[in-house]
mmCIF file of C-alpha atoms in Angstrom:
data_model
loop_
_atom_site.group_PDB
_atom_site.id
_atom_site.type_symbol
_atom_site.label_atom_id
_atom_site.label_comp_id
_atom_site.label_asym_id
_atom_site.label_seq_id
_atom_site.Cartn_x
_atom_site.Cartn_y
_atom_site.Cartn_z
ATOM 1 C CA UNK E 1 2.548 -99.412 56.927
ATOM 2 C CA UNK E 2 -0.914 -101.151 57.400
ATOM 3 C CA UNK E 3 -1.421 -103.663 53.929
ATOM 4 C CA UNK E 4 -5.664 -102.727 52.735
ATOM 5 C CA UNK E 5 -8.331 -105.289 51.983
ATOM 6 C CA UNK E 6 -7.373 -103.035 48.351
ATOM 7 C CA UNK E 7 -4.017 -104.561 48.320
ATOM 8 C CA UNK E 8 -3.427 -101.005 48.497
ATOM 9 C CA UNK E 9 -0.996 -99.381 51.529
ATOM 10 C CA UNK E 10 -1.133 -96.382 53.546
ATOM 11 C CA UNK E 11 1.711 -94.633 55.624
ATOM 12 C CA UNK E 12 2.040 -93.605 58.920
ATOM 13 C CA UNK E 13 4.954 -90.825 58.435
ATOM 14 C CA UNK E 14 6.222 -89.029 62.192
ATOM 15 C CA UNK E 15 8.682 -86.823 61.475
ATOM 16 C CA UNK E 16 11.574 -85.830 64.407
ATOM 17 C CA UNK E 17 14.526 -83.417 64.541
ATOM 18 C CA UNK E 18 17.572 -85.704 63.969
ATOM 19 C CA UNK E 19 20.089 -86.516 67.415
ATOM 20 C CA UNK E 20 22.423 -84.119 67.912
ATOM 21 C CA UNK E 21 21.200 -81.069 65.824
ATOM 22 C CA UNK E 22 19.736 -77.893 66.992
ATOM 23 C CA UNK E 23 18.732 -74.632 65.043
ATOM 24 C CA UNK E 24 20.596 -71.834 65.125
ATOM 25 C CA UNK E 25 19.010 -69.279 63.003
ATOM 26 C CA UNK E 26 15.472 -68.958 61.969
ATOM 27 C CA UNK E 27 15.890 -67.946 58.170
ATOM 28 C CA UNK E 28 13.160 -66.916 55.068
ATOM 29 C CA UNK E 29 14.387 -67.584 52.700
ATOM 30 C CA UNK E 30 17.730 -68.800 52.818
ATOM 31 C CA UNK E 31 19.611 -70.210 49.905
ATOM 32 C CA UNK E 32 23.267 -71.807 49.485
ATOM 33 C CA UNK E 33 25.561 -72.140 52.813
ATOM 34 C CA UNK E 34 30.184 -71.421 52.414
ATOM 35 C CA UNK E 35 32.621 -71.593 55.740
ATOM 36 C CA UNK E 36 36.044 -69.832 56.689
ATOM 37 C CA UNK E 37 37.230 -71.189 60.542
ATOM 38 C CA UNK E 38 34.592 -71.010 62.066
ATOM 39 C CA UNK E 39 32.252 -68.500 60.238
ATOM 40 C CA UNK E 40 29.474 -69.554 57.910
ATOM 41 C CA UNK E 41 27.817 -66.671 55.347
ATOM 42 C CA UNK E 42 24.542 -68.196 53.604
ATOM 43 C CA UNK E 43 21.685 -65.916 51.713
ATOM 44 C CA UNK E 44 19.075 -65.125 53.393
ATOM 45 C CA UNK E 45 16.838 -63.478 50.706
ATOM 46 C CA UNK E 46 18.915 -59.979 49.897
ATOM 47 C CA UNK E 47 20.294 -60.651 53.217
ATOM 48 C CA UNK E 48 23.871 -62.494 53.650
ATOM 49 C CA UNK E 49 24.267 -63.153 56.888
ATOM 50 C CA UNK E 50 27.286 -64.395 58.295
ATOM 51 C CA UNK E 51 26.830 -66.784 61.574
ATOM 52 C CA UNK E 52 30.359 -67.628 63.735
ATOM 53 C CA UNK E 53 29.499 -70.989 64.951
ATOM 54 C CA UNK E 54 32.430 -70.285 68.354
ATOM 55 C CA UNK E 55 28.843 -68.004 69.423
ATOM 56 C CA UNK E 56 26.830 -68.722 67.974
ATOM 57 C CA UNK E 57 25.103 -65.267 66.773
ATOM 58 C CA UNK E 58 24.753 -63.823 63.549
ATOM 59 C CA UNK E 59 24.699 -60.983 62.010
ATOM 60 C CA UNK E 60 23.695 -58.965 57.721
ATOM 61 C CA UNK E 61 27.033 -58.448 56.657
ATOM 62 C CA UNK E 62 25.437 -56.882 53.704
ATOM 63 C CA UNK E 63 22.039 -56.872 51.154
ATOM 64 C CA UNK E 64 23.215 -59.004 47.701
ATOM 65 C CA UNK E 65 21.641 -59.583 45.072
ATOM 66 C CA UNK E 66 17.242 -61.797 45.743
ATOM 67 C CA UNK E 67 17.502 -64.661 44.192
ATOM 68 C CA UNK E 68 20.374 -66.529 41.830
ATOM 69 C CA UNK E 69 23.529 -67.976 42.085
ATOM 70 C CA UNK E 70 25.682 -68.614 45.361
ATOM 71 C CA UNK E 71 29.135 -69.859 44.930
ATOM 72 C CA UNK E 72 32.144 -69.750 47.276
ATOM 73 C CA UNK E 73 35.069 -71.763 47.933
ATOM 74 C CA UNK E 74 37.992 -70.928 49.972
ATOM 75 C CA UNK E 75 41.846 -69.699 49.494
ATOM 76 C CA UNK E 76 44.667 -69.052 51.523
ATOM 77 C CA UNK E 77 41.607 -68.893 54.795
ATOM 78 C CA UNK E 78 39.471 -66.444 53.185
ATOM 79 C CA UNK E 79 37.141 -67.035 51.738
ATOM 80 C CA UNK E 80 36.067 -66.171 48.122
ATOM 81 C CA UNK E 81 32.325 -65.990 47.025
ATOM 82 C CA UNK E 82 29.553 -64.397 44.051
ATOM 83 C CA UNK E 83 26.127 -63.766 43.340
ATOM 84 C CA UNK E 84 24.178 -62.648 41.063
ATOM 85 C CA UNK E 85 25.090 -59.253 40.629
ATOM 86 C CA UNK E 86 28.236 -59.106 43.337
ATOM 87 C CA UNK E 87 31.789 -60.854 43.513
ATOM 88 C CA UNK E 88 32.590 -60.433 47.385
ATOM 89 C CA UNK E 89 35.802 -62.325 49.075
ATOM 90 C CA UNK E 90 35.912 -61.969 53.488
ATOM 91 C CA UNK E 91 38.628 -63.002 55.544
ATOM 92 C CA UNK E 92 36.372 -63.373 58.688
ATOM 93 C CA UNK E 93 36.244 -60.003 59.627
ATOM 94 C CA UNK E 94 36.253 -58.549 57.028
ATOM 95 C CA UNK E 95 33.983 -58.221 54.319
ATOM 96 C CA UNK E 96 35.316 -56.024 50.451
ATOM 97 C CA UNK E 97 35.252 -56.376 46.852
ATOM 98 C CA UNK E 98 36.242 -58.990 45.423
ATOM 99 C CA UNK E 99 38.741 -57.559 43.077
ATOM 100 C CA UNK E 100 40.113 -54.574 41.562
ATOM 101 C CA UNK E 101 38.673 -51.736 38.552
ATOM 102 C CA UNK E 102 39.628 -52.213 35.267
ATOM 103 C CA UNK E 103 40.913 -49.574 33.645
ATOM 104 C CA UNK E 104 39.451 -49.235 30.051
ATOM 105 C CA UNK E 105 39.962 -45.477 29.435
ATOM 106 C CA UNK E 106 42.889 -43.874 29.890
ATOM 107 C CA UNK E 107 42.913 -40.260 29.939
ATOM 108 C CA UNK E 108 44.860 -38.027 28.058
ATOM 109 C CA UNK E 109 47.136 -35.220 28.981
ATOM 110 C CA UNK E 110 48.339 -32.144 27.694
ATOM 111 C CA UNK E 111 51.084 -31.296 26.274
ATOM 112 C CA UNK E 112 53.164 -28.361 28.277
ATOM 113 C CA UNK E 113 56.815 -27.065 28.873
ATOM 114 C CA UNK E 114 59.010 -29.447 30.589
ATOM 115 C CA UNK E 115 62.421 -31.685 30.185
ATOM 116 C CA UNK E 116 61.092 -34.423 28.273
ATOM 117 C CA UNK E 117 62.772 -35.297 24.446
ATOM 118 C CA UNK E 118 60.909 -34.959 21.464
ATOM 119 C CA UNK E 119 58.854 -38.717 20.646
ATOM 120 C CA UNK E 120 56.786 -40.781 21.327
ATOM 121 C CA UNK E 121 55.378 -41.805 24.594
ATOM 122 C CA UNK E 122 52.566 -44.091 25.746
ATOM 123 C CA UNK E 123 50.520 -43.688 28.968
ATOM 124 C CA UNK E 124 48.748 -45.756 31.312
ATOM 125 C CA UNK E 125 46.625 -45.915 34.456
ATOM 126 C CA UNK E 126 45.853 -49.135 36.992
ATOM 127 C CA UNK E 127 44.047 -48.723 40.124
ATOM 128 C CA UNK E 128 45.470 -49.603 43.352
ATOM 129 C CA UNK E 129 43.305 -50.660 46.886
ATOM 130 C CA UNK E 130 43.629 -50.286 50.291
ATOM 131 C CA UNK E 131 45.470 -53.809 50.504
ATOM 132 C CA UNK E 132 47.757 -53.252 48.165
ATOM 133 C CA UNK E 133 45.797 -54.882 44.827
ATOM 134 C CA UNK E 134 46.897 -53.635 41.615
ATOM 135 C CA UNK E 135 44.178 -53.894 38.928
ATOM 136 C CA UNK E 136 44.117 -54.266 34.794
ATOM 137 C CA UNK E 137 44.712 -51.749 32.583
ATOM 138 C CA UNK E 138 44.033 -51.721 27.900
ATOM 139 C CA UNK E 139 45.439 -50.129 25.465
ATOM 140 C CA UNK E 140 47.881 -47.284 27.301
ATOM 141 C CA UNK E 141 47.480 -43.875 25.281
ATOM 142 C CA UNK E 142 50.432 -42.444 22.535
ATOM 143 C CA UNK E 143 51.362 -38.862 22.894
ATOM 144 C CA UNK E 144 53.622 -37.391 20.251
ATOM 145 C CA UNK E 145 55.622 -34.119 22.028
ATOM 146 C CA UNK E 146 58.333 -31.413 20.810
ATOM 147 C CA UNK E 147 61.184 -31.153 22.227
ATOM 148 C CA UNK E 148 61.582 -29.911 25.652
ATOM 149 C CA UNK E 149 57.564 -30.927 26.957
ATOM 150 C CA UNK E 150 55.663 -32.030 29.312
ATOM 151 C CA UNK E 151 52.608 -34.712 29.358
ATOM 152 C CA UNK E 152 50.167 -33.101 32.283
ATOM 153 C CA UNK E 153 47.317 -35.640 33.443
ATOM 154 C CA UNK E 154 44.305 -34.734 34.761
ATOM 155 C CA UNK E 155 43.029 -37.376 38.010
ATOM 156 C CA UNK E 156 39.498 -38.931 36.262
ATOM 157 C CA UNK E 157 37.079 -40.034 38.926
ATOM 158 C CA UNK E 158 38.319 -42.904 41.452
ATOM 159 C CA UNK E 159 36.496 -45.062 42.851
ATOM 160 C CA UNK E 160 36.194 -44.715 47.021
ATOM 161 C CA UNK E 161 39.049 -46.221 48.573
ATOM 162 C CA UNK E 162 40.906 -46.640 45.479
ATOM 163 C CA UNK E 163 43.673 -44.888 44.022
ATOM 164 C CA UNK E 164 44.899 -44.550 41.024
ATOM 165 C CA UNK E 165 48.968 -45.551 39.669
ATOM 166 C CA UNK E 166 50.691 -43.397 36.172
ATOM 167 C CA UNK E 167 52.826 -45.555 33.842
ATOM 168 C CA UNK E 168 54.609 -44.246 31.294
ATOM 169 C CA UNK E 169 57.597 -45.069 28.655
ATOM 170 C CA UNK E 170 60.760 -43.927 27.431
ATOM 171 C CA UNK E 171 60.265 -41.983 24.071
ATOM 172 C CA UNK E 172 59.316 -45.252 21.791
ATOM 173 C CA UNK E 173 60.163 -47.439 24.461
ATOM 174 C CA UNK E 174 58.314 -50.550 25.264
ATOM 175 C CA UNK E 175 57.578 -51.117 28.752
ATOM 176 C CA UNK E 176 56.127 -48.816 31.009
ATOM 177 C CA UNK E 177 57.022 -47.935 34.831
ATOM 178 C CA UNK E 178 55.536 -46.047 37.739
ATOM 179 C CA UNK E 179 56.002 -42.355 37.625
ATOM 180 C CA UNK E 180 53.106 -41.086 40.719
ATOM 181 C CA UNK E 181 50.280 -42.855 42.465
ATOM 182 C CA UNK E 182 47.607 -40.802 44.336
ATOM 183 C CA UNK E 183 44.056 -39.283 43.786
ATOM 184 C CA UNK E 184 45.591 -35.635 42.368
ATOM 185 C CA UNK E 185 46.708 -34.676 38.681
ATOM 186 C CA UNK E 186 50.649 -35.204 37.860
ATOM 187 C CA UNK E 187 52.829 -33.928 35.664
ATOM 188 C CA UNK E 188 56.010 -35.493 34.363
ATOM 189 C CA UNK E 189 58.391 -33.437 32.601
ATOM 190 C CA UNK E 190 60.807 -37.051 33.413
ATOM 191 C CA UNK E 191 60.473 -39.619 32.909
ATOM 192 C CA UNK E 192 61.258 -42.794 35.725
ATOM 193 C CA UNK E 193 62.569 -45.953 34.793
ATOM 194 C CA UNK E 194 64.444 -47.551 37.406
ATOM 195 C CA UNK E 195 60.744 -48.407 39.369
ATOM 196 C CA UNK E 196 58.373 -50.519 39.057
ATOM 197 C CA UNK E 197 56.897 -52.141 35.506
ATOM 198 C CA UNK E 198 53.681 -52.521 34.545
ATOM 199 C CA UNK E 199 52.574 -55.849 35.190
ATOM 200 C CA UNK E 200 48.608 -55.568 34.377
ATOM 201 C CA UNK E 201 48.568 -54.777 31.603
ATOM 202 C CA UNK E 202 45.331 -56.560 29.240
ATOM 203 C CA UNK E 203 44.710 -58.522 32.539
ATOM 204 C CA UNK E 204 40.627 -57.878 34.090
ATOM 205 C CA UNK E 205 38.929 -58.757 37.173
ATOM 206 C CA UNK E 206 37.328 -62.030 37.117
ATOM 207 C CA UNK E 207 33.368 -62.582 36.544
ATOM 208 C CA UNK E 208 30.927 -64.158 38.582
ATOM 209 C CA UNK E 209 30.727 -68.087 38.232
ATOM 210 C CA UNK E 210 28.037 -71.227 39.111
ATOM 211 C CA UNK E 211 31.369 -73.123 40.660
ATOM 212 C CA UNK E 212 33.888 -71.819 42.201
ATOM 213 C CA UNK E 213 37.214 -74.750 43.504
ATOM 214 C CA UNK E 214 40.371 -73.224 44.177
ATOM 215 C CA UNK E 215 44.046 -75.251 43.261
ATOM 216 C CA UNK E 216 46.978 -74.485 44.556
ATOM 217 C CA UNK E 217 47.618 -71.259 44.475
ATOM 218 C CA UNK E 218 44.856 -70.181 42.335
ATOM 219 C CA UNK E 219 40.836 -70.270 41.460
ATOM 220 C CA UNK E 220 38.879 -71.514 39.504
ATOM 221 C CA UNK E 221 35.384 -69.955 38.005
ATOM 222 C CA UNK E 222 33.065 -72.140 36.044
ATOM 223 C CA UNK E 223 30.989 -69.667 33.481
ATOM 224 C CA UNK E 224 28.436 -71.995 31.862
ATOM 225 C CA UNK E 225 30.888 -73.883 29.633
ATOM 226 C CA UNK E 226 33.530 -71.997 30.115
ATOM 227 C CA UNK E 227 36.477 -72.371 33.386
ATOM 228 C CA UNK E 228 38.470 -69.221 34.309
ATOM 229 C CA UNK E 229 40.987 -69.188 36.252
ATOM 230 C CA UNK E 230 42.809 -66.484 37.621
ATOM 231 C CA UNK E 231 46.204 -66.293 38.263
ATOM 232 C CA UNK E 232 49.259 -67.376 40.333
ATOM 233 C CA UNK E 233 49.029 -66.074 43.928
ATOM 234 C CA UNK E 234 46.473 -62.921 42.042
ATOM 235 C CA UNK E 235 42.893 -63.944 42.974
ATOM 236 C CA UNK E 236 41.770 -60.431 41.797
ATOM 237 C CA UNK E 237 43.471 -61.020 38.279
ATOM 238 C CA UNK E 238 42.668 -62.786 35.019
ATOM 239 C CA UNK E 239 44.265 -62.347 31.947
ATOM 240 C CA UNK E 240 41.245 -63.234 29.486
ATOM 241 C CA UNK E 241 43.682 -64.326 26.636
ATOM 242 C CA UNK E 242 44.398 -67.324 27.902
ATOM 243 C CA UNK E 243 43.109 -68.281 31.363
ATOM 244 C CA UNK E 244 40.540 -70.234 30.540
ATOM 245 C CA UNK E 245 38.942 -73.868 28.982
ATOM 246 C CA UNK E 246 36.002 -73.931 26.281
ATOM 247 C CA UNK E 247 34.151 -76.479 26.800
ATOM 248 C CA UNK E 248 30.927 -77.610 24.210
ATOM 249 C CA UNK E 249 27.857 -77.974 27.523
ATOM 250 C CA UNK E 250 27.686 -76.249 30.739
ATOM 251 C CA UNK E 251 30.640 -76.990 33.643
ATOM 252 C CA UNK E 252 28.473 -78.625 36.251
ATOM 253 C CA UNK E 253 31.073 -79.235 38.897
ATOM 254 C CA UNK E 254 34.262 -78.917 39.694
ATOM 255 C CA UNK E 255 36.148 -80.590 42.368
ATOM 256 C CA UNK E 256 39.358 -80.371 43.512
ATOM 257 C CA UNK E 257 42.091 -83.400 44.861
ATOM 258 C CA UNK E 258 45.280 -83.554 44.985
ATOM 259 C CA UNK E 259 47.343 -83.087 42.046
ATOM 260 C CA UNK E 260 44.381 -80.960 40.065
ATOM 261 C CA UNK E 261 40.859 -81.152 39.598
ATOM 262 C CA UNK E 262 38.090 -82.762 37.758
ATOM 263 C CA UNK E 263 35.722 -80.786 35.502
ATOM 264 C CA UNK E 264 32.586 -82.450 34.504
ATOM 265 C CA UNK E 265 30.022 -80.758 31.127
ATOM 266 C CA UNK E 266 29.320 -83.035 28.343
ATOM 267 C CA UNK E 267 32.361 -85.331 29.785
ATOM 268 C CA UNK E 268 34.493 -85.522 32.658
ATOM 269 C CA UNK E 269 37.692 -84.026 32.510
ATOM 270 C CA UNK E 270 41.291 -83.875 34.226
ATOM 271 C CA UNK E 271 42.870 -80.316 35.006
ATOM 272 C CA UNK E 272 46.916 -80.650 35.420
ATOM 273 C CA UNK E 273 48.913 -77.254 36.215
ATOM 274 C CA UNK E 274 46.959 -73.870 36.269
ATOM 275 C CA UNK E 275 49.417 -71.622 38.163
ATOM 276 C CA UNK E 276 51.718 -73.158 35.877
ATOM 277 C CA UNK E 277 52.848 -72.518 31.769
ATOM 278 C CA UNK E 278 52.381 -76.286 31.290
ATOM 279 C CA UNK E 279 48.580 -76.833 32.551
ATOM 280 C CA UNK E 280 47.097 -79.339 30.777
ATOM 281 C CA UNK E 281 43.286 -80.972 30.294
ATOM 282 C CA UNK E 282 42.741 -84.870 29.165
ATOM 283 C CA UNK E 283 39.341 -86.347 29.347
ATOM 284 C CA UNK E 284 38.716 -88.978 32.192
ATOM 285 C CA UNK E 285 34.965 -90.311 31.036
ATOM 286 C CA UNK E 286 32.800 -90.192 28.577
ATOM 287 C CA UNK E 287 29.925 -88.810 31.293
ATOM 288 C CA UNK E 288 29.746 -85.988 32.721
ATOM 289 C CA UNK E 289 28.369 -84.838 36.148
ATOM 290 C CA UNK E 290 25.148 -84.071 38.487
ATOM 291 C CA UNK E 291 25.046 -80.683 39.866
ATOM 292 C CA UNK E 292 25.403 -80.605 43.304
ATOM 293 C CA UNK E 293 25.752 -84.258 43.757
ATOM 294 C CA UNK E 294 29.831 -83.635 43.773
ATOM 295 C CA UNK E 295 31.910 -85.099 47.639
ATOM 296 C CA UNK E 296 35.945 -84.829 48.424
ATOM 297 C CA UNK E 297 36.156 -88.499 50.182
ATOM 298 C CA UNK E 298 38.160 -89.513 53.322
ATOM 299 C CA UNK E 299 40.776 -91.045 51.371
ATOM 300 C CA UNK E 300 41.212 -87.900 49.566
ATOM 301 C CA UNK E 301 39.114 -89.599 46.250
ATOM 302 C CA UNK E 302 36.159 -87.631 44.328
ATOM 303 C CA UNK E 303 32.756 -88.759 44.303
ATOM 304 C CA UNK E 304 29.328 -87.671 41.639
ATOM 305 C CA UNK E 305 26.804 -88.630 39.704
ATOM 306 C CA UNK E 306 26.910 -88.680 36.487
ATOM 307 C CA UNK E 307 23.660 -88.690 34.427
#
C-alpha cells in the first residue's frame, strides 16, 4: 500500500491461483458441491454434473431445476440430495429417485363370486421399486361382501419401473396381508394371512429441504421451521404424524456429531436418538447459527458462527 499526501491509501492487488490447485471443470453457473467416494456432484445451471476425482473426468448425469436449493448428505455410502423440484440418490454409479410414490387413492374392487366369507374386508395397495423399496399408503378401502364372494381388483396406472403390492385383511380384521405383487389385475377369492403384513400404512416419501444431515441410520431434513427425520434404515420413508420437530424460526444449520446433531434455529438445540423410541431435543444455546458457517473439527467437535 502507498500513503498519499491526502492521507488516503491506495492498494495494488494481484490475484494468483493458490499453490497446488488447478481448474478441473469450467462451469458456467455452478452452485453447490456434494461428494460420495471419488465422485463430486454439482449443479451447473440446469445440469447435474458428476466429476470423478480418480479419473479427472466429468459428465452430465441429469437435467435438474435451473436454480434454488441444492443440498445433500451421505448415508451408508450413498448420496441423498434434493433440488428445488427433485429428490435423488446416487451410489457412485446410478442416479435414481430418492423416494417411492405414496398411494393416496385406493382402487375400489368389483365383487364377484368366490370363496370369501360374508363380512367387511379392508384393502390397500403400495408401490415397490426395482430395489425392493416399498412406498407408503393411506386410507385402506373397506368392502362389505355376501357369502361366497371374491374381490376383483383392476390394476391402476403404475409409474414406469414400479410394481404394485395388494394387501387385504381377513373379514373384520385389523391387519392387511400381502395377496399379490405385479402389474396386472388380480382376483382375491381367499385371503391369505401367512404372508407379509402391511407395514407402510400412513407413511410417505420425504419432502426436500435446505439442510440435510445423516445421523446413525436416519436422515435429518430441515425444511423451513420443521426438521423431519426418516425411518431407521428406510431413508425413503417418513412418518408424517410424529417424525419431526417444529422450531420457532427457520432452521439455518444441522450439524452431525458423535452422539447426536446440533440444530440451529431461533436458538441452538441438540438432538439425540431419532432412530429410537427415546428421541429427545434439548436447548444448548440462546443463539442460533449463520447458514453456511458450520464445520466439524478434526477432534469431532462442531463449530459455527452465531448472529
